[in-house]
PDB file of C-alpha atoms and ligand atoms in Angstrom:
ATOM      1  CA  MET A1206     -20.887  12.156 -10.059  1.00 97.00           C
ATOM      2  CA  ILE A1207     -22.378  10.918  -6.775  1.00 98.00           C
ATOM      3  CA  VAL A1208     -20.320  10.255  -3.652  1.00 98.00           C
ATOM      4  CA  VAL A1209     -21.534   7.498  -1.343  1.00 98.00           C
ATOM      5  CA  GLY A1210     -20.056   7.636   2.147  1.00 98.00           C
ATOM      6  CA  GLY A1211     -19.588   4.343   3.942  1.00 98.00           C
ATOM      7  CA  SER A1212     -19.675   4.320   7.737  1.00 97.00           C
ATOM      8  CA  SER A1213     -15.863   4.443   8.110  1.00 97.00           C
ATOM      9  CA  SER A1214     -15.332   7.628   6.129  1.00 97.00           C
ATOM     10  CA  ARG A1215     -18.337   9.909   6.415  1.00 96.00           C
ATOM     11  CA  ASP A1216     -16.538  13.202   7.013  1.00 97.00           C
ATOM     12  CA  LEU A1217     -13.993  12.568   4.286  1.00 98.00           C
ATOM     13  CA  ALA A1218     -16.731  11.539   1.837  1.00 98.00           C
ATOM     14  CA  LYS A1219     -18.767  14.679   2.633  1.00 98.00           C
ATOM     15  CA  ASP A1220     -15.699  16.901   2.147  1.00 98.00           C
ATOM     16  CA  LEU A1221     -14.963  15.149  -1.125  1.00 98.00           C
ATOM     17  CA  ALA A1222     -18.513  15.677  -2.424  1.00 98.00           C
ATOM     18  CA  ALA A1223     -18.338  19.364  -1.429  1.00 98.00           C
ATOM     19  CA  LEU A1224     -15.026  19.840  -3.256  1.00 98.00           C
ATOM     20  CA  LEU A1225     -16.395  18.107  -6.357  1.00 98.00           C
ATOM     21  CA  GLY A1226     -19.699  19.984  -6.116  1.00 98.00           C
ATOM     22  CA  CYS A1227     -21.638  16.757  -6.406  1.00 96.00           C
ATOM     23  CA  THR A1228     -24.361  14.911  -4.510  1.00 96.00           C
ATOM     24  CA  TYR A1229     -23.457  13.172  -1.264  1.00 97.00           C
ATOM     25  CA  VAL A1230     -25.421  10.116  -0.235  1.00 97.00           C
ATOM     26  CA  GLN A1231     -24.777   8.479   3.088  1.00 96.00           C
ATOM     27  CA  ALA A1232     -25.040   4.720   3.449  1.00 97.00           C
ATOM     28  CA  ALA A1233     -27.198   3.835   6.437  1.00 97.00           C
ATOM     29  CA  THR A1234     -25.246   1.007   7.975  1.00 98.00           C
ATOM     30  CA  THR A1235     -26.239  -0.895  11.081  1.00 98.00           C
ATOM     31  CA  ARG A1236     -25.560  -4.297  12.557  1.00 97.00           C
ATOM     32  CA  PHE A1237     -28.007  -7.134  13.037  1.00 97.00           C
ATOM     33  CA  PRO A1238     -28.141  -8.561  16.574  1.00 98.00           C
ATOM     34  CA  ASP A1239     -25.742 -11.310  15.491  1.00 97.00           C
ATOM     35  CA  GLY A1240     -23.214  -8.736  14.249  1.00 96.00           C
ATOM     36  CA  GLU A1241     -23.831  -9.120  10.528  1.00 98.00           C
ATOM     37  CA  CYS A1242     -23.785  -5.941   8.484  1.00 98.00           C
ATOM     38  CA  TYR A1243     -26.937  -4.304   7.093  1.00 98.00           C
ATOM     39  CA  THR A1244     -26.582  -1.341   4.800  1.00 98.00           C
ATOM     40  CA  ARG A1245     -28.935   0.675   2.621  1.00 97.00           C
ATOM     41  CA  ILE A1246     -28.426   3.581   0.269  1.00 96.00           C
ATOM     42  CA  ASP A1247     -31.458   5.825   0.616  1.00 90.00           C
ATOM     43  CA  SER A1248     -31.671   7.183  -2.917  1.00 91.00           C
ATOM     44  CA  GLU A1249     -34.068   6.595  -5.801  1.00 87.00           C
ATOM     45  CA  SER A1250     -31.366   5.791  -8.308  1.00 88.00           C
ATOM     46  CA  LEU A1251     -27.632   6.133  -8.760  1.00 94.00           C
ATOM     47  CA  SER A1252     -27.566   6.303 -12.561  1.00 93.00           C
ATOM     48  CA  ASP A1253     -24.377   8.359 -12.699  1.00 96.00           C
ATOM     49  CA  ASP A1254     -20.686   7.821 -12.014  1.00 97.00           C
ATOM     50  CA  VAL A1255     -20.562   6.729  -8.380  1.00 98.00           C
ATOM     51  CA  VAL A1256     -17.686   6.965  -5.931  1.00 98.00           C
ATOM     52  CA  ILE A1257     -17.840   4.830  -2.788  1.00 98.00           C
ATOM     53  CA  VAL A1258     -15.617   6.054   0.041  1.00 98.00           C
ATOM     54  CA  GLN A1259     -15.024   3.333   2.593  1.00 98.00           C
ATOM     55  CA  ASN A1260     -12.071   1.780   4.372  1.00 98.00           C
ATOM     56  CA  THR A1261     -11.400  -1.929   4.206  1.00 98.00           C
ATOM     57  CA  TYR A1262     -10.132  -1.988   7.799  1.00 97.00           C
ATOM     58  CA  PRO A1263     -11.143  -3.427  10.185  1.00 97.00           C
ATOM     59  CA  ASP A1264     -12.786  -6.509   8.687  1.00 97.00           C
ATOM     60  CA  THR A1265     -16.290  -5.220   9.445  1.00 97.00           C
ATOM     61  CA  ASN A1266     -15.648  -2.294   7.105  1.00 98.00           C
ATOM     62  CA  LEU A1267     -14.457  -4.622   4.371  1.00 98.00           C
ATOM     63  CA  ILE A1268     -17.773  -6.483   4.507  1.00 98.00           C
ATOM     64  CA  GLU A1269     -19.646  -3.165   4.366  1.00 98.00           C
ATOM     65  CA  MET A1270     -17.658  -2.225   1.265  1.00 98.00           C
ATOM     66  CA  PHE A1271     -18.618  -5.481  -0.484  1.00 98.00           C
ATOM     67  CA  LEU A1272     -22.298  -4.868   0.315  1.00 98.00           C
ATOM     68  CA  LEU A1273     -22.123  -1.235  -0.828  1.00 98.00           C
ATOM     69  CA  GLN A1274     -20.565  -2.301  -4.114  1.00 98.00           C
ATOM     70  CA  ASP A1275     -23.501  -4.614  -4.783  1.00 98.00           C
ATOM     71  CA  ALA A1276     -26.109  -2.013  -3.774  1.00 98.00           C
ATOM     72  CA  VAL A1277     -24.496   0.719  -5.892  1.00 98.00           C
ATOM     73  CA  ARG A1278     -24.300  -1.550  -8.925  1.00 97.00           C
ATOM     74  CA  LYS A1279     -27.958  -2.583  -8.539  1.00 96.00           C
ATOM     75  CA  MET A1280     -28.983   1.083  -8.360  1.00 96.00           C
ATOM     76  CA  GLY A1281     -27.641   1.703 -11.849  1.00 95.00           C
ATOM     77  CA  ALA A1282     -24.172   3.179 -11.355  1.00 97.00           C
ATOM     78  CA  LYS A1283     -22.521   3.881 -14.702  1.00 96.00           C
ATOM     79  CA  LYS A1284     -18.963   3.760 -13.463  1.00 97.00           C
ATOM     80  CA  MET A1285     -18.070   2.709  -9.919  1.00 98.00           C
ATOM     81  CA  THR A1286     -14.908   4.005  -8.289  1.00 98.00           C
ATOM     82  CA  LEU A1287     -13.838   2.702  -4.911  1.00 98.00           C
ATOM     83  CA  VAL A1288     -11.956   5.203  -2.793  1.00 98.00           C
ATOM     84  CA  ILE A1289     -10.217   3.156  -0.107  1.00 98.00           C
ATOM     85  CA  PRO A1290      -8.494   5.744   2.097  1.00 98.00           C
ATOM     86  CA  TYR A1291      -6.862   3.052   4.250  1.00 98.00           C
ATOM     87  CA  PHE A1292      -6.411  -0.280   2.536  1.00 98.00           C
ATOM     88  CA  GLY A1293      -6.012  -2.985   5.179  1.00 96.00           C
ATOM     89  CA  TYR A1294      -3.932  -6.146   4.865  1.00 96.00           C
ATOM     90  CA  ALA A1295      -1.272  -4.413   2.742  1.00 95.00           C
ATOM     91  CA  ARG A1296       1.459  -5.538   5.148  1.00 93.00           C
ATOM     92  CA  GLN A1297       0.800  -9.226   4.359  1.00 95.00           C
ATOM     93  CA  ASP A1298       1.682  -8.683   0.716  1.00 94.00           C
ATOM     94  CA  ARG A1299       3.484 -11.985   0.302  1.00 94.00           C
ATOM     95  CA  VAL A1300       3.922 -15.390   1.843  1.00 95.00           C
ATOM     96  CA  PHE A1301       6.527 -14.877   4.569  1.00 96.00           C
ATOM     97  CA  LYS A1302       6.210 -18.423   5.962  1.00 95.00           C
ATOM     98  CA  PRO A1303       4.901 -21.496   4.118  1.00 97.00           C
ATOM     99  CA  GLY A1304       1.191 -21.947   4.679  1.00 97.00           C
ATOM    100  CA  GLU A1305       0.343 -18.262   4.849  1.00 97.00           C
ATOM    101  CA  PRO A1306      -2.018 -16.547   2.409  1.00 96.00           C
ATOM    102  CA  GLU A1307      -1.113 -13.569   0.267  1.00 97.00           C
ATOM    103  CA  SER A1308      -3.710 -11.503   2.125  1.00 97.00           C
ATOM    104  CA  ALA A1309      -3.266  -8.217   0.263  1.00 97.00           C
ATOM    105  CA  LYS A1310      -3.709  -9.978  -3.073  1.00 97.00           C
ATOM    106  CA  VAL A1311      -6.876 -11.718  -1.857  1.00 98.00           C
ATOM    107  CA  MET A1312      -8.371  -8.384  -0.756  1.00 98.00           C
ATOM    108  CA  ALA A1313      -7.413  -6.535  -3.950  1.00 98.00           C
ATOM    109  CA  MET A1314      -8.760  -9.286  -6.199  1.00 97.00           C
ATOM    110  CA  HIS A1315     -12.081  -9.518  -4.399  1.00 97.00           C
ATOM    111  CA  LEU A1316     -12.594  -5.757  -4.215  1.00 98.00           C
ATOM    112  CA  SER A1317     -11.904  -5.305  -7.919  1.00 95.00           C
ATOM    113  CA  MET A1318     -14.400  -8.018  -8.917  1.00 96.00           C
ATOM    114  CA  ASN A1319     -17.198  -5.456  -8.728  1.00 97.00           C
ATOM    115  CA  CYS A1320     -15.921  -1.972  -9.541  1.00 98.00           C
ATOM    116  CA  ASP A1321     -14.394  -0.029 -12.410  1.00 98.00           C
ATOM    117  CA  ARG A1322     -11.588   1.890 -10.694  1.00 98.00           C
ATOM    118  CA  VAL A1323      -9.827   1.957  -7.351  1.00 98.00           C
ATOM    119  CA  ILE A1324      -8.113   4.802  -5.510  1.00 98.00           C
ATOM    120  CA  THR A1325      -5.949   4.121  -2.462  1.00 98.00           C
ATOM    121  CA  VAL A1326      -3.830   6.525  -0.410  1.00 98.00           C
ATOM    122  CA  ASP A1327      -0.232   5.728   0.556  1.00 98.00           C
ATOM    123  CA  ILE A1328      -0.776   1.988   0.316  1.00 97.00           C
ATOM    124  CA  HIS A1329       1.825   0.236   2.475  1.00 95.00           C
ATOM    125  CA  LYS A1330       3.328  -1.739  -0.426  1.00 93.00           C
ATOM    126  CA  GLU A1331       2.859  -0.453  -3.957  1.00 93.00           C
ATOM    127  CA  ALA A1332       3.285  -3.970  -5.379  1.00 94.00           C
ATOM    128  CA  VAL A1333      -0.187  -4.754  -3.997  1.00 96.00           C
ATOM    129  CA  LEU A1334      -1.664  -2.442  -6.632  1.00 97.00           C
ATOM    130  CA  ASP A1335      -0.827  -4.965  -9.352  1.00 95.00           C
ATOM    131  CA  HIS A1336      -3.492  -7.260  -7.916  1.00 97.00           C
ATOM    132  CA  PHE A1337      -6.346  -4.864  -8.679  1.00 97.00           C
ATOM    133  CA  ASN A1338      -7.868  -6.113 -11.914  1.00 95.00           C
ATOM    134  CA  CYS A1339      -9.014  -2.624 -12.916  1.00 97.00           C
ATOM    135  CA  PRO A1340      -7.481   0.841 -13.343  1.00 97.00           C
ATOM    136  CA  HIS A1341      -6.078   2.067 -10.038  1.00 98.00           C
ATOM    137  CA  LYS A1342      -4.170   4.962  -8.505  1.00 98.00           C
ATOM    138  CA  ASP A1343      -2.315   5.233  -5.218  1.00 98.00           C
ATOM    139  CA  LEU A1344      -2.323   8.860  -4.102  1.00 98.00           C
ATOM    140  CA  LYS A1345       0.414  10.376  -1.957  1.00 98.00           C
ATOM    141  CA  ALA A1346      -0.243  12.440   1.155  1.00 98.00           C
ATOM    142  CA  ALA A1347       3.239  14.024   1.071  1.00 98.00           C
ATOM    143  CA  ALA A1348       1.990  17.315  -0.426  1.00 98.00           C
ATOM    144  CA  VAL A1349      -0.729  17.941   2.170  1.00 98.00           C
ATOM    145  CA  ILE A1350       1.601  16.876   4.984  1.00 98.00           C
ATOM    146  CA  ALA A1351       4.307  19.261   3.757  1.00 98.00           C
ATOM    147  CA  ASP A1352       1.767  22.095   3.388  1.00 98.00           C
ATOM    148  CA  TYR A1353       0.585  21.547   6.962  1.00 98.00           C
ATOM    149  CA  PHE A1354       4.077  21.670   8.474  1.00 98.00           C
ATOM    150  CA  LYS A1355       5.567  24.415   6.265  1.00 97.00           C
ATOM    151  CA  GLY A1356       6.486  27.435   8.342  1.00 95.00           C
ATOM    152  CA  ARG A1357       6.186  25.559  11.652  1.00 96.00           C
ATOM    153  CA  GLY A1358       9.900  25.589  12.421  1.00 97.00           C
ATOM    154  CA  ILE A1359      10.830  22.037  11.407  1.00 98.00           C
ATOM    155  CA  ASP A1360      14.594  21.638  10.715  1.00 95.00           C
ATOM    156  CA  LEU A1361      14.759  17.971   9.751  1.00 95.00           C
ATOM    157  CA  VAL A1362      12.324  15.404   8.329  1.00 95.00           C
ATOM    158  CA  LEU A1363      13.037  11.764   9.125  1.00 95.00           C
ATOM    159  CA  SER A1364      11.581   8.440   8.151  1.00 94.00           C
ATOM    160  CA  PRO A1365      11.769   5.687  10.781  1.00 90.00           C
ATOM    161  CA  ASP A1366      13.579   3.355   8.353  1.00 87.00           C
ATOM    162  CA  ILE A1367      15.398   3.295   5.051  1.00 89.00           C
ATOM    163  CA  GLY A1368      12.442   1.659   3.320  1.00 88.00           C
ATOM    164  CA  ALA A1369      10.398   4.812   3.875  1.00 91.00           C
ATOM    165  CA  ALA A1370      13.248   7.201   3.059  1.00 92.00           C
ATOM    166  CA  GLY A1371      11.483   8.285  -0.146  1.00 95.00           C
ATOM    167  CA  ARG A1372       8.562   9.657   1.874  1.00 96.00           C
ATOM    168  CA  ALA A1373      10.855  11.768   4.102  1.00 96.00           C
ATOM    169  CA  LYS A1374      12.630  13.023   0.969  1.00 96.00           C
ATOM    170  CA  ASP A1375       9.325  13.927  -0.684  1.00 98.00           C
ATOM    171  CA  VAL A1376       8.032  15.780   2.393  1.00 98.00           C
ATOM    172  CA  GLY A1377      11.427  17.376   3.168  1.00 97.00           C
ATOM    173  CA  GLU A1378      11.935  18.649  -0.371  1.00 98.00           C
ATOM    174  CA  ARG A1379       8.419  20.093  -0.505  1.00 98.00           C
ATOM    175  CA  MET A1380       9.063  21.876   2.806  1.00 98.00           C
ATOM    176  CA  GLY A1381      12.538  22.951   1.771  1.00 97.00           C
ATOM    177  CA  VAL A1382      14.215  21.340   4.800  1.00 95.00           C
ATOM    178  CA  ALA A1383      16.797  18.554   5.290  1.00 93.00           C
ATOM    179  CA  TYR A1384      15.684  14.932   5.360  1.00 93.00           C
ATOM    180  CA  ASP A1385      17.163  11.581   6.354  1.00 93.00           C
ATOM    181  CA  HIS A1386      16.183   8.196   7.777  1.00 93.00           C
ATOM    182  CA  LEU A1387      16.715   6.183  10.927  1.00 90.00           C
ATOM    183  CA  ASN A1388      17.769   2.551  11.076  1.00 81.00           C
ATOM    184  CA  LYS A1389      15.117   0.301  12.591  1.00 68.00           C
ATOM    185  CA  THR A1390      15.313  -3.337  13.646  1.00 70.00           C
ATOM    186  CA  ARG A1391      12.020  -5.025  14.528  1.00 72.00           C
ATOM    187  CA  LEU A1392      12.581  -7.358  17.492  1.00 74.00           C
ATOM    188  CA  SER A1393       8.982  -8.572  17.784  1.00 77.00           C
ATOM    189  CA  GLY A1394       5.432  -7.510  16.933  1.00 74.00           C
ATOM    190  CA  THR A1395       5.602  -4.716  19.478  1.00 73.00           C
ATOM    191  CA  ASP A1396       9.333  -4.104  20.109  1.00 72.00           C
ATOM    192  CA  VAL A1397      11.487  -2.071  17.781  1.00 63.00           C
ATOM    193  CA  LYS A1398      15.107  -0.986  18.234  1.00 65.00           C
ATOM    194  CA  ILE A1399      16.147   2.267  16.616  1.00 69.00           C
ATOM    195  CA  ALA A1400      19.878   2.717  16.091  1.00 51.00           C
ATOM    196  CA  PRO A1401      21.267   6.153  17.001  1.00 42.00           C
ATOM    197  CA  ALA A1402      20.701   8.546  14.128  1.00 54.00           C
ATOM    198  CA  SER A1403      23.750   9.223  11.971  1.00 68.00           C
ATOM    199  CA  MET A1404      22.844  12.869  11.429  1.00 74.00           C
ATOM    200  CA  ASP A1405      23.274  15.528  14.059  1.00 83.00           C
ATOM    201  CA  CYS A1406      19.973  15.916  15.895  1.00 88.00           C
ATOM    202  CA  LYS A1407      21.242  18.303  18.554  1.00 89.00           C
ATOM    203  CA  GLY A1408      19.024  21.329  18.969  1.00 94.00           C
ATOM    204  CA  LYS A1409      16.848  20.389  15.975  1.00 94.00           C
ATOM    205  CA  HIS A1410      13.089  20.423  15.623  1.00 97.00           C
ATOM    206  CA  ILE A1411      12.397  17.061  14.019  1.00 96.00           C
ATOM    207  CA  LEU A1412       9.398  15.718  12.136  1.00 97.00           C
ATOM    208  CA  ILE A1413       9.127  11.939  11.736  1.00 97.00           C
ATOM    209  CA  VAL A1414       7.003  10.886   8.767  1.00 97.00           C
ATOM    210  CA  ASP A1415       5.564   7.390   8.407  1.00 96.00           C
ATOM    211  CA  ASP A1416       2.832   5.803   6.326  1.00 96.00           C
ATOM    212  CA  MET A1417       1.065   4.337   9.348  1.00 97.00           C
ATOM    213  CA  ILE A1418       1.181   4.106  13.103  1.00 97.00           C
ATOM    214  CA  SER A1419      -0.253   0.948  14.557  1.00 97.00           C
ATOM    215  CA  THR A1420       0.951   0.176  18.096  1.00 97.00           C
ATOM    216  CA  GLY A1421       3.120   3.297  18.185  1.00 96.00           C
ATOM    217  CA  GLY A1422       6.150   1.219  19.212  1.00 91.00           C
ATOM    218  CA  THR A1423       8.268   2.363  16.252  1.00 87.00           C
ATOM    219  CA  ILE A1424       7.662   6.041  16.905  1.00 94.00           C
ATOM    220  CA  ILE A1425       7.989   5.987  20.700  1.00 94.00           C
ATOM    221  CA  THR A1426      11.357   4.238  20.421  1.00 87.00           C
ATOM    222  CA  ALA A1427      12.519   6.576  17.641  1.00 90.00           C
ATOM    223  CA  THR A1428      11.504   9.623  19.680  1.00 94.00           C
ATOM    224  CA  GLN A1429      13.446   8.436  22.716  1.00 91.00           C
ATOM    225  CA  ALA A1430      16.547   7.877  20.558  1.00 87.00           C
ATOM    226  CA  LEU A1431      16.240  11.324  18.992  1.00 91.00           C
ATOM    227  CA  LYS A1432      15.714  13.091  22.293  1.00 92.00           C
ATOM    228  CA  GLU A1433      18.722  11.245  23.749  1.00 88.00           C
ATOM    229  CA  ALA A1434      20.698  12.485  20.728  1.00 84.00           C
ATOM    230  CA  GLY A1435      19.755  16.054  21.675  1.00 90.00           C
ATOM    231  CA  ALA A1436      16.705  16.813  19.510  1.00 93.00           C
ATOM    232  CA  LYS A1437      14.910  19.920  20.751  1.00 97.00           C
ATOM    233  CA  SER A1438      11.469  18.676  19.727  1.00 97.00           C
ATOM    234  CA  VAL A1439      10.057  15.648  17.935  1.00 97.00           C
ATOM    235  CA  ALA A1440       6.720  15.622  16.153  1.00 98.00           C
ATOM    236  CA  VAL A1441       5.272  12.714  14.231  1.00 98.00           C
ATOM    237  CA  VAL A1442       2.897  12.649  11.316  1.00 98.00           C
ATOM    238  CA  CYS A1443       1.528   9.633   9.511  1.00 98.00           C
ATOM    239  CA  THR A1444      -0.968   9.093   6.747  1.00 98.00           C
ATOM    240  CA  HIS A1445      -2.916   6.337   8.500  1.00 98.00           C
ATOM    241  CA  GLY A1446      -3.458   6.651  12.241  1.00 98.00           C
ATOM    242  CA  VAL A1447      -4.455   3.063  13.008  1.00 98.00           C
ATOM    243  CA  PHE A1448      -3.617   3.505  16.714  1.00 98.00           C
ATOM    244  CA  VAL A1449      -4.321   0.063  18.193  1.00 97.00           C
ATOM    245  CA  ASN A1450      -4.126  -0.817  21.916  1.00 95.00           C
ATOM    246  CA  ASN A1451      -4.345   2.796  23.209  1.00 96.00           C
ATOM    247  CA  ALA A1452      -1.475   3.814  20.937  1.00 97.00           C
ATOM    248  CA  LEU A1453      -2.694   7.405  20.711  1.00 97.00           C
ATOM    249  CA  GLU A1454      -2.717   7.795  24.499  1.00 97.00           C
ATOM    250  CA  ARG A1455       0.731   6.209  24.710  1.00 97.00           C
ATOM    251  CA  LEU A1456       2.062   8.512  21.993  1.00 97.00           C
ATOM    252  CA  THR A1457       0.634  11.696  23.453  1.00 95.00           C
ATOM    253  CA  GLY A1458       1.918  10.660  26.881  1.00 95.00           C
ATOM    254  CA  SER A1459       5.432   9.971  25.526  1.00 95.00           C
ATOM    255  CA  ALA A1460       8.349  12.301  24.839  1.00 95.00           C
ATOM    256  CA  LEU A1461       6.697  13.349  21.569  1.00 98.00           C
ATOM    257  CA  ASP A1462       5.791  16.999  21.191  1.00 98.00           C
ATOM    258  CA  ALA A1463       3.018  16.493  18.620  1.00 98.00           C
ATOM    259  CA  VAL A1464       1.091  13.670  16.930  1.00 98.00           C
ATOM    260  CA  LEU A1465      -0.816  14.280  13.703  1.00 98.00           C
ATOM    261  CA  CYS A1466      -2.276  12.150  10.949  1.00 98.00           C
ATOM    262  CA  CYS A1467      -4.337  12.416   7.799  1.00 98.00           C
ATOM    263  CA  ASN A1468      -8.059  11.733   7.726  1.00 98.00           C
ATOM    264  CA  THR A1469      -7.859   8.392   5.908  1.00 98.00           C
ATOM    265  CA  LEU A1470      -8.831   7.024   9.304  1.00 98.00           C
ATOM    266  CA  GLU A1471     -10.930   9.516  11.246  1.00 96.00           C
ATOM    267  CA  ASN A1472      -9.831  10.166  14.829  1.00 96.00           C
ATOM    268  CA  GLU A1473      -9.060  13.048  17.196  1.00 96.00           C
ATOM    269  CA  VAL A1474      -5.702  13.897  15.577  1.00 98.00           C
ATOM    270  CA  SER A1475      -6.650  13.393  11.907  1.00 98.00           C
ATOM    271  CA  HIS A1476      -6.370  17.097  11.083  1.00 98.00           C
ATOM    272  CA  ILE A1477      -4.663  16.811   7.683  1.00 98.00           C
ATOM    273  CA  SER A1478      -7.170  16.256   4.918  1.00 98.00           C
ATOM    274  CA  VAL A1479      -6.571  14.197   1.805  1.00 98.00           C
ATOM    275  CA  ALA A1480      -9.972  15.193   0.375  1.00 98.00           C
ATOM    276  CA  GLY A1481      -8.417  17.682  -2.065  1.00 98.00           C
ATOM    277  CA  THR A1482      -5.870  15.130  -3.275  1.00 98.00           C
ATOM    278  CA  ILE A1483      -8.629  12.580  -3.921  1.00 98.00           C
ATOM    279  CA  ALA A1484     -10.881  15.175  -5.570  1.00 98.00           C
ATOM    280  CA  GLU A1485      -8.120  16.123  -8.028  1.00 98.00           C
ATOM    281  CA  ALA A1486      -7.601  12.451  -8.947  1.00 98.00           C
ATOM    282  CA  LEU A1487     -11.331  12.004  -9.520  1.00 98.00           C
ATOM    283  CA  LYS A1488     -11.460  15.035 -11.813  1.00 97.00           C
ATOM    284  CA  GLU A1489      -8.773  13.568 -14.077  1.00 95.00           C
ATOM    285  CA  LYS A1490      -9.673  11.305 -16.984  1.00 91.00           C
ATOM    286  CA  TRP A1491      -8.224   7.803 -16.508  1.00 92.00           C
TER     287      TRP A1491
HETATM  288  C1  LIG B2255       6.375  -0.330   8.831  1.00 91.95           C
HETATM  289  O1  LIG B2255       6.894  -0.742   7.808  1.00 91.95           O
HETATM  290  C2  LIG B2255       5.395   0.784   8.818  1.00 91.95           C
HETATM  291  O2  LIG B2255       5.747   1.787   7.925  1.00 91.95           O
HETATM  292  C3  LIG B2255       5.215   1.378  10.196  1.00 91.95           C
HETATM  293  O3  LIG B2255       6.462   1.937  10.597  1.00 91.95           O
HETATM  294  C4  LIG B2255       4.802   0.337  11.180  1.00 91.95           C
HETATM  295  O4  LIG B2255       3.746  -0.443  10.692  1.00 91.95           O
HETATM  296  C5  LIG B2255       4.374   1.005  12.465  1.00 91.95           C
HETATM  297  O5  LIG B2255       3.983   0.030  13.367  1.00 91.95           O
HETATM  298  P1  LIG B2255       3.923   0.297  14.911  1.00 91.95           P
HETATM  299  O6  LIG B2255       3.192   1.595  15.113  1.00 91.95           O
HETATM  300  O7  LIG B2255       3.167  -0.882  15.441  1.00 91.95           O
HETATM  301  O8  LIG B2255       5.321   0.354  15.419  1.00 91.95           O
END
């Protein structure tokens, strides 16, 4: 097996290759003066099973993925697996208003036109997986998140809404601590109202678990509500730290006591690695 690291995921791809004990090849990706993507895989041949590790967010990375798929195929890959640590567009998984596209479906269909398997991690909506026209797996970060926080004094694991309650349950059960969810009402793209938590937060060390943090609005509001309800500390962990519009600075400057995420998107707080989880999935026969 050969692991090709796209420009979005070099550290994760290197870690993955090391865990699998296989060759790592780095795609040399640059931009033409007009912004178009140029990429080249500096290897004589790739006549083996090849794994490309590359995010499809932001759009520039999606284009790089398409180009890498073509290059890898031309270099003789036997079986091509796309590892998409953070799959973009998963939130537009259906037509909410007439005239909109089904963006997630468009992305999944186009990506699976030229590959043999796809691996995603905590995709925002699992229904999107049905649009990949090839074998696919969505891996869960709950185990590595629980391992990281075990023994760090957390009393309660919360999801920011009922829709993500399963994730809090998964993490909470693995850590052996209580879990619950908050009620969230989205007022606009950036404003979120969190109803007072129904459980007793007083004096508790709380961990909020979410699949992604984008603007940070959800978490900052949830943290304020929890602190007002008497929480002793509030930490947040997410799989995908998207952190748009200085979200990370706003989060670290808020009432939060800690901000952590997995390395599906590489940034200064992506200290929880999903490399082992991906490596295990790649070792399985499917
Ligand atoms: C929502 O369904 C997601 O799980 C996240 O809670 C949401 O996308 C976070 O967005 P933001 O950080 O912009 O509040």
